[in-house]
Coordinates of C-alpha atoms in Angstrom, one line a residue:
M21 CA -5.6 23.1 39.8
S22 CA -7.9 23.9 36.8
E23 CA -7.8 21.9 33.6
R24 CA -5.6 24.6 31.0
R25 CA -7.9 25.3 28.2
T26 CA -7.3 25.9 24.6
S27 CA -7.2 29.7 23.3
G28 CA -10.3 30.9 21.3
F29 CA -13.9 31.9 22.4
V30 CA -16.5 29.7 23.7
A31 CA -19.4 29.2 21.5
G32 CA -21.4 27.0 23.7
R33 CA -21.4 23.8 25.6
I34 CA -22.0 20.1 24.1
L35 CA -22.2 17.4 26.6
G36 CA -20.9 19.7 29.3
A37 CA -17.8 20.4 27.5
P38 CA -17.1 23.9 26.1
V39 CA -16.9 24.3 22.2
I40 CA -14.1 26.3 21.6
V41 CA -13.8 28.2 18.2
Q42 CA -10.2 29.5 17.5
P43 CA -10.2 32.9 15.5
S44 CA -8.4 30.8 13.0
T45 CA -11.7 29.0 12.1
L46 CA -13.2 32.2 11.0
I47 CA -10.3 32.7 8.4
M48 CA -10.7 29.7 7.1
L49 CA -14.6 30.1 7.0
A50 CA -14.2 33.2 5.2
V51 CA -11.0 31.4 2.6
L52 CA -13.7 28.8 1.9
A53 CA -16.5 31.0 1.3
Y54 CA -14.4 33.0 -1.3
I55 CA -13.3 29.7 -3.2
F56 CA -16.9 28.6 -3.5
A57 CA -18.0 32.0 -4.6
S58 CA -15.3 32.3 -7.2
A59 CA -15.8 29.0 -8.5
A60 CA -18.2 29.7 -10.9
G61 CA -16.0 32.4 -12.2
Q62 CA -17.8 35.4 -10.9
T63 CA -18.0 36.9 -7.6
T64 CA -21.3 38.6 -6.4
A65 CA -23.0 39.1 -3.3
R66 CA -25.3 36.0 -4.1
T67 CA -22.5 33.4 -4.9
L68 CA -20.7 34.9 -1.9
S69 CA -23.6 34.4 0.3
I70 CA -23.9 30.7 -1.2
G71 CA -20.3 30.5 -0.5
L72 CA -20.7 31.3 3.1
L73 CA -23.6 28.9 3.3
L74 CA -21.2 26.0 2.0
A75 CA -18.4 26.8 4.2
A76 CA -20.5 26.8 7.0
S77 CA -22.0 23.7 6.3
L78 CA -18.5 22.3 6.1
I79 CA -17.3 23.6 9.4
G80 CA -20.4 22.2 10.7
S81 CA -20.1 19.0 9.8
V82 CA -16.4 19.2 11.4
L83 CA -18.0 20.2 14.6
L84 CA -20.6 17.1 14.5
H85 CA -17.5 14.9 13.6
E86 CA -15.9 16.2 16.8
V87 CA -19.1 15.7 18.7
A88 CA -19.0 12.2 17.5
H89 CA -15.6 11.5 19.2
A90 CA -17.2 13.4 22.4
I91 CA -20.4 11.0 22.5
A92 CA -18.2 7.9 22.1
A93 CA -15.7 9.2 24.7
R94 CA -18.7 9.8 27.4
A95 CA -20.2 6.2 26.4
F96 CA -17.1 4.8 27.9
G97 CA -17.4 6.9 31.1
R98 CA -14.9 9.3 30.0
K99 CA -15.0 12.9 30.8
V100 CA -14.9 15.4 27.7
S101 CA -12.8 18.6 28.9
E102 CA -13.4 20.7 25.6
I103 CA -14.3 20.3 21.7
V104 CA -12.3 22.8 19.7
L105 CA -12.3 24.1 16.3
T106 CA -9.2 25.1 14.6
L107 CA -8.0 26.3 11.2
W108 CA -7.5 22.9 9.8
G109 CA -10.5 20.9 11.6
G110 CA -10.9 20.4 15.0
H111 CA -10.0 18.2 18.0
T112 CA -11.7 16.8 21.0
S113 CA -9.8 16.4 24.5
F114 CA -10.9 13.8 26.8
D115 CA -9.9 11.7 30.0
A116 CA -7.4 9.4 28.6
S117 CA -6.2 7.7 32.0
G118 CA -6.1 3.8 31.7
L119 CA -6.9 4.2 28.1
T120 CA -7.3 0.9 26.3
P121 CA -7.1 -0.1 22.5
L122 CA -11.0 -0.9 22.3
V123 CA -11.7 2.8 23.8
N124 CA -9.0 4.6 21.7
G125 CA -10.1 2.6 18.2
V126 CA -13.9 3.3 18.9
T127 CA -13.8 6.9 20.0
A128 CA -11.4 7.3 16.9
V129 CA -13.6 5.6 14.5
A130 CA -16.7 7.7 15.7
G131 CA -15.8 10.7 13.8
P132 CA -15.9 9.5 10.2
A133 CA -18.9 7.4 11.2
M134 CA -20.6 10.6 11.8
N135 CA -19.6 12.0 8.6
L136 CA -21.0 8.9 6.8
V137 CA -24.2 9.4 8.7
I138 CA -24.5 12.8 7.7
A139 CA -23.9 12.0 4.1
G140 CA -26.4 9.4 4.0
V141 CA -29.1 11.8 5.9
A142 CA -28.3 14.5 3.3
R143 CA -28.6 11.7 0.2
L144 CA -32.0 10.4 1.8
I145 CA -33.5 13.8 2.0
L146 CA -32.7 14.7 -1.6
Q147 CA -34.3 11.3 -2.7
V148 CA -37.1 11.3 -0.4
A149 CA -38.2 15.0 -0.6
N150 CA -37.2 15.3 -4.1
V151 CA -35.4 18.9 -3.1
G152 CA -34.2 21.0 -5.7
G153 CA -32.9 24.6 -6.3
L154 CA -30.4 25.9 -3.9
A155 CA -31.6 23.6 -1.2
G156 CA -30.9 20.6 -3.2
S157 CA -27.6 22.0 -4.3
V158 CA -26.5 22.6 -0.6
L159 CA -27.7 19.1 0.4
A160 CA -25.7 17.5 -2.3
Y161 CA -22.8 19.1 -1.4
V162 CA -23.1 18.5 2.0
A163 CA -23.2 14.7 1.1
W164 CA -20.3 14.7 -1.1
A165 CA -18.2 16.6 1.3
N166 CA -19.0 14.4 4.2
V167 CA -18.0 11.5 2.2
L168 CA -14.7 13.2 1.8
L169 CA -14.2 14.0 5.1
A170 CA -15.0 10.4 6.0
I171 CA -12.4 8.9 3.5
F172 CA -9.8 11.4 4.4
N173 CA -10.3 10.9 8.1
V174 CA -10.0 7.0 8.1
L175 CA -6.8 7.1 6.1
P176 CA -4.6 4.8 8.2
G177 CA -1.9 7.2 9.8
I178 CA -1.3 9.3 12.2
P179 CA -2.9 12.0 12.8
M180 CA -5.9 10.9 11.5
D181 CA -8.8 9.0 12.9
G182 CA -7.6 6.0 10.8
G183 CA -4.3 6.0 12.2
R184 CA -5.5 5.9 15.6
V185 CA -7.7 2.9 14.7
L186 CA -4.5 1.3 13.4
E187 CA -2.7 2.2 16.4
S188 CA -5.3 0.6 18.6
I189 CA -5.1 -2.7 16.4
V190 CA -1.3 -3.2 16.6
W191 CA -1.5 -2.2 20.6
G192 CA -4.3 -4.7 21.0
A193 CA -2.0 -7.4 19.1
T194 CA 1.3 -6.4 21.0
G195 CA 0.2 -5.3 24.0
N196 CA 2.1 -2.5 23.6
R197 CA 0.7 1.0 22.6
N198 CA 4.0 2.9 21.6
K199 CA 4.5 0.2 19.0
G200 CA 0.9 0.7 17.9
T201 CA 1.8 4.7 17.8
L202 CA 5.3 4.4 16.0
I203 CA 3.8 2.2 13.0
A204 CA 0.8 4.3 12.6
A205 CA 3.0 7.2 12.8
W206 CA 5.2 5.8 9.8
V207 CA 2.1 5.0 7.9
G208 CA 1.2 8.4 8.4
R209 CA 4.1 9.9 6.7
F210 CA 3.7 7.4 3.8
V211 CA -0.2 8.9 3.5
A212 CA 1.5 12.4 3.4
V213 CA 3.7 11.7 0.6
A214 CA 0.8 9.3 -1.4
V215 CA -1.7 12.2 -1.1
V216 CA 1.2 15.0 -2.3
V217 CA 2.0 12.5 -5.3
Y218 CA -1.6 11.9 -5.9
S219 CA -2.8 15.8 -6.2
L220 CA 0.2 16.5 -8.4
A221 CA 0.3 13.3 -10.5
T222 CA -3.7 13.1 -11.4
P223 CA -3.8 16.2 -13.4
I224 CA -0.6 15.5 -15.2
L225 CA -1.9 12.0 -16.2
Q226 CA -5.0 13.8 -17.5
G227 CA -2.7 15.8 -19.9
R228 CA -3.0 19.1 -17.7
T229 CA -0.6 21.1 -15.7
P230 CA -1.3 20.8 -11.9
G231 CA -3.4 24.2 -10.9
L232 CA -3.1 26.4 -8.2
I233 CA -5.8 24.6 -6.2
D234 CA -4.2 21.2 -6.8
V235 CA -0.7 22.9 -5.5
M236 CA -2.6 24.4 -2.4
V237 CA -3.9 21.0 -1.5
A238 CA -1.1 18.9 -1.5
V239 CA 1.0 21.6 0.3
M240 CA -1.8 22.1 3.1
V241 CA -2.3 18.0 3.4
F242 CA 1.2 17.6 3.6
S243 CA 2.1 20.3 6.0
I244 CA -0.7 18.9 8.4
L245 CA 0.2 15.1 8.1
W246 CA 4.2 14.9 8.0
P247 CA 5.0 17.1 10.9
A248 CA 2.3 15.6 13.0
A249 CA 3.5 11.9 11.8
S250 CA 7.3 13.0 12.6
S251 CA 6.5 14.2 16.3
A252 CA 4.7 11.0 16.8
I253 CA 7.5 9.0 15.7
A254 CA 10.0 10.7 17.8
Y255 CA 7.5 10.4 20.8
S256 CA 6.9 6.8 20.2
K257 CA 10.6 6.0 20.1
A258 CA 11.4 7.9 23.2
M259 CA 8.5 6.0 25.0
L260 CA 9.8 2.6 23.7
R261 CA 13.3 3.3 24.8
R262 CA 11.7 4.3 28.3
D263 CA 9.7 0.9 28.3
G264 CA 12.8 -1.0 27.7
L265 CA 14.5 0.3 30.8
T266 CA 14.7 -2.0 33.9
V267 CA 16.8 -1.7 37.1
A268 CA 18.5 -5.1 36.5
S269 CA 19.8 -3.8 33.0
L270 CA 21.4 -0.8 34.3
M271 CA 22.2 -1.5 37.7
I272 CA 26.3 -2.3 38.8
P273 CA 26.5 -5.4 41.0
A274 CA 27.2 -4.3 44.5
V275 CA 27.7 -6.4 48.0
G276 CA 26.4 -4.9 51.2
V277 CA 28.6 -4.8 54.3
S278 CA 28.1 -3.6 58.2
Y279 CA 29.3 -0.4 59.2
T280 CA 31.4 -2.2 61.5
V281 CA 33.7 -3.9 59.0
T282 CA 36.9 -2.8 58.4
V283 CA 38.4 -1.6 54.8
E284 CA 39.9 -5.1 54.5
G285 CA 37.0 -6.7 55.7
S286 CA 34.9 -5.0 53.1
R287 CA 37.8 -5.7 50.1
N288 CA 37.2 -9.7 51.0
A289 CA 33.7 -9.4 50.8
A290 CA 33.5 -7.5 47.2
K291 CA 36.3 -10.0 46.1
A292 CA 34.2 -13.0 47.4
A293 CA 31.2 -11.6 45.5
G294 CA 33.0 -10.8 42.5
V295 CA 31.8 -7.0 42.4
R296 CA 33.6 -3.7 42.3
E297 CA 31.0 -1.7 44.3
I298 CA 30.2 -1.9 48.2
V299 CA 27.4 -0.7 49.9
V300 CA 27.8 0.2 53.8
L301 CA 24.8 -0.7 56.0
G302 CA 23.8 1.1 59.0
A303 CA 22.8 -0.3 62.4
D304 CA 19.5 -0.9 61.2
D305 CA 20.9 -2.6 58.3
A306 CA 19.5 0.0 55.8
P307 CA 21.8 1.4 53.2
A308 CA 23.9 4.6 54.6
G309 CA 26.6 4.9 52.3
R310 CA 28.6 3.4 49.1
F311 CA 32.2 3.3 47.9
P312 CA 33.9 1.4 44.8
L313 CA 36.3 -1.0 45.8
D314 CA 39.2 0.9 43.8
L315 CA 38.8 3.5 46.3
T316 CA 40.1 1.3 49.0
D317 CA 43.5 0.7 47.1
Q318 CA 44.5 4.3 48.2
V319 CA 44.3 2.9 51.9
P320 CA 48.1 1.6 52.5
P321 CA 47.9 -2.2 53.0
D322 CA 49.2 -2.3 56.5
V323 CA 46.5 -0.2 58.0
R324 CA 43.4 -1.8 55.8
D325 CA 42.6 -4.3 58.6
A326 CA 42.5 -1.3 61.3
T327 CA 40.9 1.3 58.9
S328 CA 37.2 2.0 59.4
L329 CA 34.7 2.7 56.5
Q330 CA 33.9 6.0 57.5
S331 CA 37.2 7.0 55.6
V332 CA 36.2 5.7 52.4
T333 CA 32.1 6.0 52.1
T334 CA 30.2 8.4 50.6
P335 CA 26.9 8.9 52.4
I336 CA 23.5 8.1 50.8
P337 CA 20.2 9.5 51.6
R338 CA 17.8 7.3 53.8
G339 CA 15.6 5.7 51.7
A340 CA 17.6 6.0 48.4
A341 CA 16.7 2.7 47.4
I342 CA 14.7 0.7 44.6
Q343 CA 13.8 -3.0 43.9
Q344 CA 16.0 -4.7 41.3
S345 CA 12.4 -6.0 39.7
A346 CA 11.4 -2.3 39.2
A347 CA 10.5 -1.2 35.6
A348 CA 10.4 2.1 33.8
D349 CA 7.1 2.9 35.5
V350 CA 8.6 2.7 38.8
L351 CA 12.2 4.0 37.8
I352 CA 11.0 6.9 36.2
P353 CA 9.2 8.4 39.3
E354 CA 12.1 7.3 41.4
L355 CA 14.5 9.3 39.0
R356 CA 12.5 12.4 39.5
E357 CA 12.3 12.3 43.1
W358 CA 16.0 11.7 43.7
W359 CA 17.8 13.7 40.9
G360 CA 20.0 16.3 43.0
K361 CA 19.6 14.5 46.0
T362 CA 22.0 11.5 45.3
D363 CA 23.9 10.4 42.4
V364 CA 23.2 6.7 43.0
L365 CA 20.2 4.3 44.2
V366 CA 20.7 1.5 46.1
V367 CA 19.7 -1.6 44.4
V368 CA 18.0 -4.4 46.3
D369 CA 16.0 -7.8 46.1
G370 CA 13.7 -7.5 48.8
V371 CA 16.1 -6.4 51.4
L372 CA 19.4 -7.7 50.3
V373 CA 21.7 -5.4 48.7
V374 CA 22.4 -6.5 45.2
G375 CA 24.0 -3.4 43.4
I376 CA 23.9 0.3 42.8
L377 CA 22.2 2.5 40.1
R378 CA 23.5 5.7 38.7
L379 CA 21.1 8.3 38.2
A380 CA 23.4 9.4 35.1
D381 CA 23.3 6.0 33.7
V382 CA 19.3 6.2 33.6
V383 CA 19.3 9.5 31.8
A384 CA 21.8 8.4 29.4
A385 CA 19.4 5.5 28.9
L386 CA 16.5 7.6 28.2
S387 CA 18.4 10.0 25.6

């Protein structure tokens, strides 16, 4: 099956991965060019050209930021599937199977590190070559913009790269990635609010009314950070619930009895074991059916010792069993496998029947 690719046009390939530019990137290019061009108070062909140059250099910096993520991923032997430029920046997709805190953290921090390298190179050229005029202005802007990009991206909250670094630190300390995601996502919400407060409070403290640009920046940043952080919170909470699932915590104790036992014999076995569920074993001692102890109350007492279990047994598909020690990584796939085929799985400890697991109880625990 081929990998599903992000929509957009392919501008080339880097490290074997397609560089995809979404149409919205061109919209952002035009908007930035106009903002830069009109910053001087007048919009002319010359200022538009300069604005376009500055906008292109910013998007180029974003591309190099994403390439740095790709380089780091490749350094850890990961296949990079695509590098994408979007309306609000970009993202890099790579093989995340068997991901570790180290790989996650280093890959994340590589992007902001690249922005600092770009800023340093631009400043070095300015100082060594003594570049002036338009070229000097562009280099100064590139240095300034990349420092801002680095600072913004290292903010310690999801979806920023700094959030992934924080996630990796907590993951490494606790051994649970989902706990790291949850903490980094909550910090992401805090960062979203803090950026809005800073954007609007700064001009007020300076004795002026927040301008259109101040409001636009606040709204834009909040619209990026808050939804992404909220989505990560919901996802990590669901995954933490899943991580806590075990067969032992959800099962209902049961006892296994041979198919040759009578209703009375099964009642005695259940009462001796102190359970309310009975699993019927076939001729090969494999689980073949089950029934609740209460169901046998419908059989008249005077015939229970002569009544076979066939009259009260609900069949169970062959193989519908799961080990008592199984956790979520085994339980979830088994749920998918048996859903719609049976209502319960027989719980075993080795080969000994110890309970039943209602699939509906698993679904309820997940939700």
